[in-house]
Amino acid sequence: MPASGSSSVQAARKVLADRLREICKDAGLDGKRLAEACGWHPSKVSRISSAKTAPSADDIRAWCHACSADGQTEDLIASLRAVEGMWVEWRRMERAGLRRAQEARLPLYERTRWFRSYSPGLVPGLIQTYGYTEDVLRAVQRRRVEIDDVADAVAARMERQRVLYEGHRRFAFLIEESVLRNAPGGSETQLEQLERLLTVASLPNVSLGVVRTRLGRSRMPVEGFWIFDTTQVNVELISGYLTIAQPREVATYADTFAELADSAVYGAKARALIRAAMDSLR
């Protein structure tokens, strides 16, 4: 697991481990006696109770049964599933194709009222054109997904963009200046995408900032992330998709976003950068 995701997941694992350790203590068992009851080596009990190893659902069932706490089994398994859901490898998320991965995020987008997005490499999905999205998802499909449902996945992402215009939502997009000149496709698609950025930037509920490429930056580019209201952060890493809900870590990402936002340009200056990138493609 990447270091950037380890803190949130490990904290959640520790909460689960603490609950298991309390159940063992309440049953009057020590680690050795619990291991004997479960048919395990004592080191396994030690690893689980110290959060060094995540238990399986079967481990939790055996642990609770040995402690005469079967009534707590399902609640603990639900907690385990929540921990497991914080970090999802792409191959697991996309094993049924790209369309489902796109559709799975829609409920989160529908209930969010304040979106903050920082992107160091690509235009954020909510403001991509059809052609740009097709190029992005086609590249993903070729790299790691056996099922070819790119057309359906693109349609799902386009459908999700309706949240830009529905309800009383606010959007703050930050992109690195390099995003204007790097593209997964050709010049025609990129020109269309840059035109789209100019249009989106004019919406009253949208802020679009461009973080300049320059010497002396106080905050260097970091991994791309989304902040949903003030309760959740999603980070797309090379190997998987991380969900962060720990308030302290959400606040850290919010502070990082604020620092990057302070160094960005907006309005006429942002439009000038976009148009300069367009001119270089013509």
Coordinates of C-alpha atoms in Angstrom, one line a residue:
M1 CA 0.0 0.0 0.0
P2 CA 1.3 3.5 -0.9
A3 CA 2.6 5.6 2.0
S4 CA 0.1 8.3 1.2
G5 CA -2.7 5.9 1.9
S6 CA -1.3 4.0 4.9
S7 CA -2.1 6.5 7.7
S8 CA -5.9 6.5 7.2
V9 CA -6.1 2.8 6.6
Q10 CA -3.8 1.9 9.5
A11 CA -5.8 4.1 11.9
A12 CA -9.0 2.3 10.9
R13 CA -7.3 -1.0 11.3
K14 CA -6.2 -0.1 14.8
V15 CA -9.8 0.8 15.8
L16 CA -10.9 -2.7 14.7
A17 CA -7.9 -4.4 16.4
D18 CA -8.7 -2.5 19.7
R19 CA -12.2 -3.8 19.6
L20 CA -11.0 -7.4 19.1
R21 CA -8.5 -7.1 21.9
E22 CA -11.3 -5.8 24.2
I23 CA -13.5 -8.7 23.4
C24 CA -10.7 -11.1 24.2
K25 CA -10.0 -9.3 27.5
D26 CA -13.7 -9.3 28.4
A27 CA -13.8 -13.0 27.9
G28 CA -11.0 -13.5 30.3
L29 CA -8.6 -14.9 27.7
D30 CA -5.0 -14.1 26.9
G31 CA -3.5 -14.4 23.5
K32 CA -2.1 -17.9 24.0
R33 CA -5.5 -19.3 25.1
L34 CA -7.3 -17.5 22.3
A35 CA -4.9 -18.9 19.8
E36 CA -5.4 -22.4 21.1
A37 CA -9.2 -22.0 20.9
C38 CA -9.0 -20.8 17.3
G39 CA -6.3 -23.4 16.3
W40 CA -3.8 -20.6 15.4
H41 CA -0.2 -19.9 16.2
P42 CA 0.0 -17.3 19.1
S43 CA 1.8 -14.9 16.7
K44 CA -1.3 -14.6 14.6
V45 CA -3.3 -13.3 17.6
S46 CA -0.5 -10.8 18.3
R47 CA -0.4 -9.6 14.7
I48 CA -4.1 -9.0 14.5
S49 CA -4.5 -7.4 18.0
S50 CA -1.6 -5.0 17.2
A51 CA -3.1 -4.1 13.8
K52 CA 0.0 -5.4 12.0
T53 CA -2.2 -7.9 10.1
A54 CA -5.7 -7.3 9.0
P55 CA -8.1 -10.2 10.0
S56 CA -10.3 -12.0 7.5
A57 CA -14.0 -12.3 8.0
D58 CA -13.4 -16.0 9.0
D59 CA -10.8 -14.8 11.5
I60 CA -13.3 -12.5 13.1
R61 CA -15.9 -15.3 13.3
A62 CA -13.4 -17.6 15.0
W63 CA -12.2 -14.9 17.4
C64 CA -15.8 -13.9 18.5
H65 CA -16.8 -17.5 18.8
A66 CA -13.8 -18.4 21.0
C67 CA -14.7 -15.4 23.2
S68 CA -18.4 -16.2 23.3
A69 CA -19.2 -13.0 21.6
D70 CA -20.9 -14.2 18.4
G71 CA -23.4 -11.4 18.7
Q72 CA -20.7 -8.9 17.7
T73 CA -19.4 -10.8 14.7
E74 CA -21.5 -9.2 12.0
D75 CA -20.8 -5.7 13.3
L76 CA -17.1 -6.3 13.3
I77 CA -17.1 -7.8 9.8
A78 CA -18.9 -4.7 8.6
S79 CA -16.1 -2.6 10.1
L80 CA -13.6 -4.8 8.3
R81 CA -15.4 -4.2 5.0
A82 CA -15.3 -0.5 5.6
V83 CA -11.5 -0.6 6.2
E84 CA -11.0 -2.7 3.1
G85 CA -13.1 -0.2 1.1
M86 CA -10.7 2.6 1.9
W87 CA -8.1 1.2 -0.5
V88 CA -9.1 -0.5 -3.7
E89 CA -6.7 -1.6 -6.3
W90 CA -7.6 -0.6 -9.9
R91 CA -7.6 -4.3 -11.0
R92 CA -10.3 -5.0 -8.4
M93 CA -12.3 -1.8 -9.1
E94 CA -12.2 -2.3 -12.9
R95 CA -12.5 -6.1 -13.1
A96 CA -16.0 -5.8 -14.5
G97 CA -15.0 -3.0 -16.9
L98 CA -14.7 0.8 -16.8
R99 CA -18.4 1.6 -17.0
R100 CA -19.2 0.3 -13.5
A101 CA -16.3 2.1 -12.0
Q102 CA -17.6 5.4 -13.4
E103 CA -21.2 4.7 -12.3
A104 CA -20.1 3.7 -8.8
R105 CA -19.1 7.3 -8.1
L106 CA -22.3 9.0 -9.1
P107 CA -24.1 8.8 -5.6
L108 CA -21.1 10.6 -4.0
Y109 CA -21.2 13.3 -6.7
E110 CA -25.0 13.7 -6.3
R111 CA -24.9 14.2 -2.5
T112 CA -21.8 16.6 -2.6
R113 CA -22.4 20.3 -2.6
W114 CA -18.8 21.6 -2.5
F115 CA -16.2 20.1 -4.8
R116 CA -12.5 20.8 -4.8
S117 CA -10.3 19.1 -7.3
Y118 CA -6.6 19.4 -7.9
S119 CA -5.1 17.7 -11.0
P120 CA -1.4 17.7 -11.9
G121 CA -1.6 15.6 -15.0
L122 CA -5.1 15.6 -16.7
V123 CA -8.2 17.8 -17.0
P124 CA -10.6 16.7 -14.2
G125 CA -13.3 14.3 -15.3
L126 CA -16.2 16.6 -14.5
I127 CA -15.0 19.2 -17.1
Q128 CA -13.6 16.9 -19.8
T129 CA -15.0 16.8 -23.3
Y130 CA -16.3 13.6 -24.8
G131 CA -13.2 13.2 -27.0
Y132 CA -10.8 13.9 -24.2
T133 CA -12.5 11.4 -21.9
E134 CA -12.5 8.8 -24.7
D135 CA -8.7 9.2 -25.1
V136 CA -8.1 9.0 -21.3
L137 CA -10.3 5.9 -20.8
R138 CA -9.0 4.2 -23.9
A139 CA -5.5 4.5 -22.6
V140 CA -6.6 3.1 -19.2
Q141 CA -8.4 0.2 -20.9
R142 CA -5.4 -0.7 -23.0
R143 CA -3.0 -0.6 -20.0
R144 CA -5.0 -2.6 -17.4
V145 CA -8.5 -3.6 -18.3
E146 CA -9.4 -6.7 -20.4
I147 CA -13.1 -5.7 -21.0
D148 CA -13.6 -3.1 -23.7
D149 CA -16.6 -1.0 -22.6
V150 CA -14.9 2.4 -23.2
A151 CA -17.9 3.8 -25.0
D152 CA -20.3 3.0 -22.1
A153 CA -17.8 4.3 -19.6
V154 CA -17.4 7.6 -21.5
A155 CA -21.2 7.9 -21.6
A156 CA -21.4 7.4 -17.8
R157 CA -18.8 10.1 -17.2
M158 CA -20.6 12.5 -19.5
E159 CA -23.9 11.8 -17.6
R160 CA -22.1 12.5 -14.3
Q161 CA -21.3 16.0 -15.6
R162 CA -24.9 17.1 -15.1
V163 CA -24.1 17.8 -11.4
L164 CA -22.3 21.0 -12.7
Y165 CA -25.7 22.5 -13.6
E166 CA -28.0 20.9 -11.0
G167 CA -28.7 22.1 -7.5
H168 CA -26.7 24.7 -5.6
R169 CA -23.3 23.2 -6.0
R170 CA -19.9 24.9 -5.9
F171 CA -16.8 23.8 -7.8
A172 CA -13.2 24.8 -7.4
F173 CA -10.8 23.2 -10.0
L174 CA -7.0 23.6 -9.8
I175 CA -4.9 22.3 -12.7
E176 CA -1.2 22.5 -13.2
E177 CA -0.1 24.7 -16.2
S178 CA 1.4 21.6 -17.8
V179 CA -2.1 20.1 -18.2
L180 CA -2.8 22.7 -20.8
R181 CA -0.1 21.4 -23.1
N182 CA 0.0 17.7 -22.2
A183 CA -2.8 15.5 -23.6
P184 CA -3.7 11.9 -24.1
G185 CA -4.8 12.5 -27.7
G186 CA -4.1 14.8 -30.6
S187 CA -4.2 18.5 -31.1
E188 CA -7.8 18.7 -32.4
T189 CA -9.1 17.0 -29.2
Q190 CA -6.9 19.2 -27.0
L191 CA -8.1 22.4 -28.7
E192 CA -11.7 21.3 -28.1
Q193 CA -10.9 20.6 -24.5
L194 CA -9.2 24.0 -23.9
E195 CA -12.3 25.7 -25.4
R196 CA -14.3 23.7 -22.9
L197 CA -12.2 25.0 -20.1
L198 CA -12.9 28.6 -21.2
T199 CA -16.6 27.8 -21.1
V200 CA -16.6 26.1 -17.8
A201 CA -14.6 29.0 -16.2
S202 CA -17.4 31.4 -17.1
L203 CA -20.0 29.5 -15.0
P204 CA -21.0 31.4 -11.9
N205 CA -20.6 28.4 -9.6
V206 CA -17.2 27.4 -10.9
S207 CA -13.7 28.6 -10.0
L208 CA -10.9 27.5 -12.4
G209 CA -7.3 28.1 -11.3
V210 CA -4.1 27.4 -13.2
V211 CA -1.0 26.7 -11.0
R212 CA 1.9 28.2 -12.9
T213 CA 5.1 26.3 -13.8
R214 CA 7.8 28.4 -12.3
L215 CA 10.9 28.5 -10.1
G216 CA 10.7 29.2 -6.4
R217 CA 7.3 27.4 -5.9
S218 CA 6.6 26.9 -2.2
R219 CA 4.3 23.9 -2.9
M220 CA 5.4 21.5 -5.5
P221 CA 2.9 19.3 -7.4
V222 CA 1.4 16.4 -5.5
E223 CA -0.9 13.5 -6.4
G224 CA -4.2 14.5 -7.8
F225 CA -7.1 14.5 -5.4
W226 CA -10.8 15.4 -4.9
I227 CA -12.3 16.8 -1.7
F228 CA -16.1 16.2 -1.3
D229 CA -17.6 18.8 1.0
T230 CA -15.5 18.6 4.2
T231 CA -15.9 14.9 4.9
Q232 CA -14.1 12.8 2.2
V233 CA -11.0 12.9 0.0
N234 CA -10.4 10.6 -2.9
V235 CA -6.9 10.1 -4.4
E236 CA -6.1 8.3 -7.6
L237 CA -2.7 6.7 -7.3
I238 CA -0.9 4.5 -9.8
S239 CA -2.0 1.3 -8.2
G240 CA -5.4 2.1 -6.8
Y241 CA -8.1 4.4 -5.5
L242 CA -7.8 5.7 -1.9
T243 CA -10.7 7.0 0.2
I244 CA -9.8 9.2 3.2
A245 CA -12.4 10.1 5.8
Q246 CA -10.2 10.7 8.9
P247 CA -11.0 14.4 9.8
R248 CA -7.3 15.2 10.4
E249 CA -6.2 13.9 7.1
V250 CA -9.1 15.5 5.2
A251 CA -8.0 18.8 6.8
T252 CA -4.5 18.2 5.6
Y253 CA -5.7 17.9 2.0
A254 CA -7.8 21.0 2.4
D255 CA -4.8 22.9 3.6
T256 CA -2.8 21.7 0.7
F257 CA -5.6 22.7 -1.7
A258 CA -5.6 26.2 -0.1
E259 CA -1.9 26.6 -0.6
L260 CA -2.1 25.5 -4.2
A261 CA -5.1 27.8 -4.8
D262 CA -3.1 30.8 -3.4
S263 CA -0.4 30.2 -5.9
A264 CA -2.8 29.8 -8.9
V265 CA -4.0 32.4 -11.4
Y266 CA -7.6 33.0 -12.2
G267 CA -9.9 35.0 -14.5
A268 CA -8.2 36.9 -17.3
K269 CA -4.7 35.5 -16.4
A270 CA -5.9 31.9 -16.5
R271 CA -7.7 32.5 -19.8
A272 CA -4.5 34.0 -21.3
L273 CA -2.6 30.8 -20.4
I274 CA -5.3 28.7 -21.9
R275 CA -5.4 30.7 -25.1
A276 CA -1.6 30.7 -25.4
A277 CA -1.8 26.9 -25.2
M278 CA -4.4 26.9 -27.9
D279 CA -2.3 29.1 -30.1
S280 CA 0.6 26.7 -29.8
L281 CA -1.6 23.9 -31.2
R282 CA -2.8 25.8 -34.2

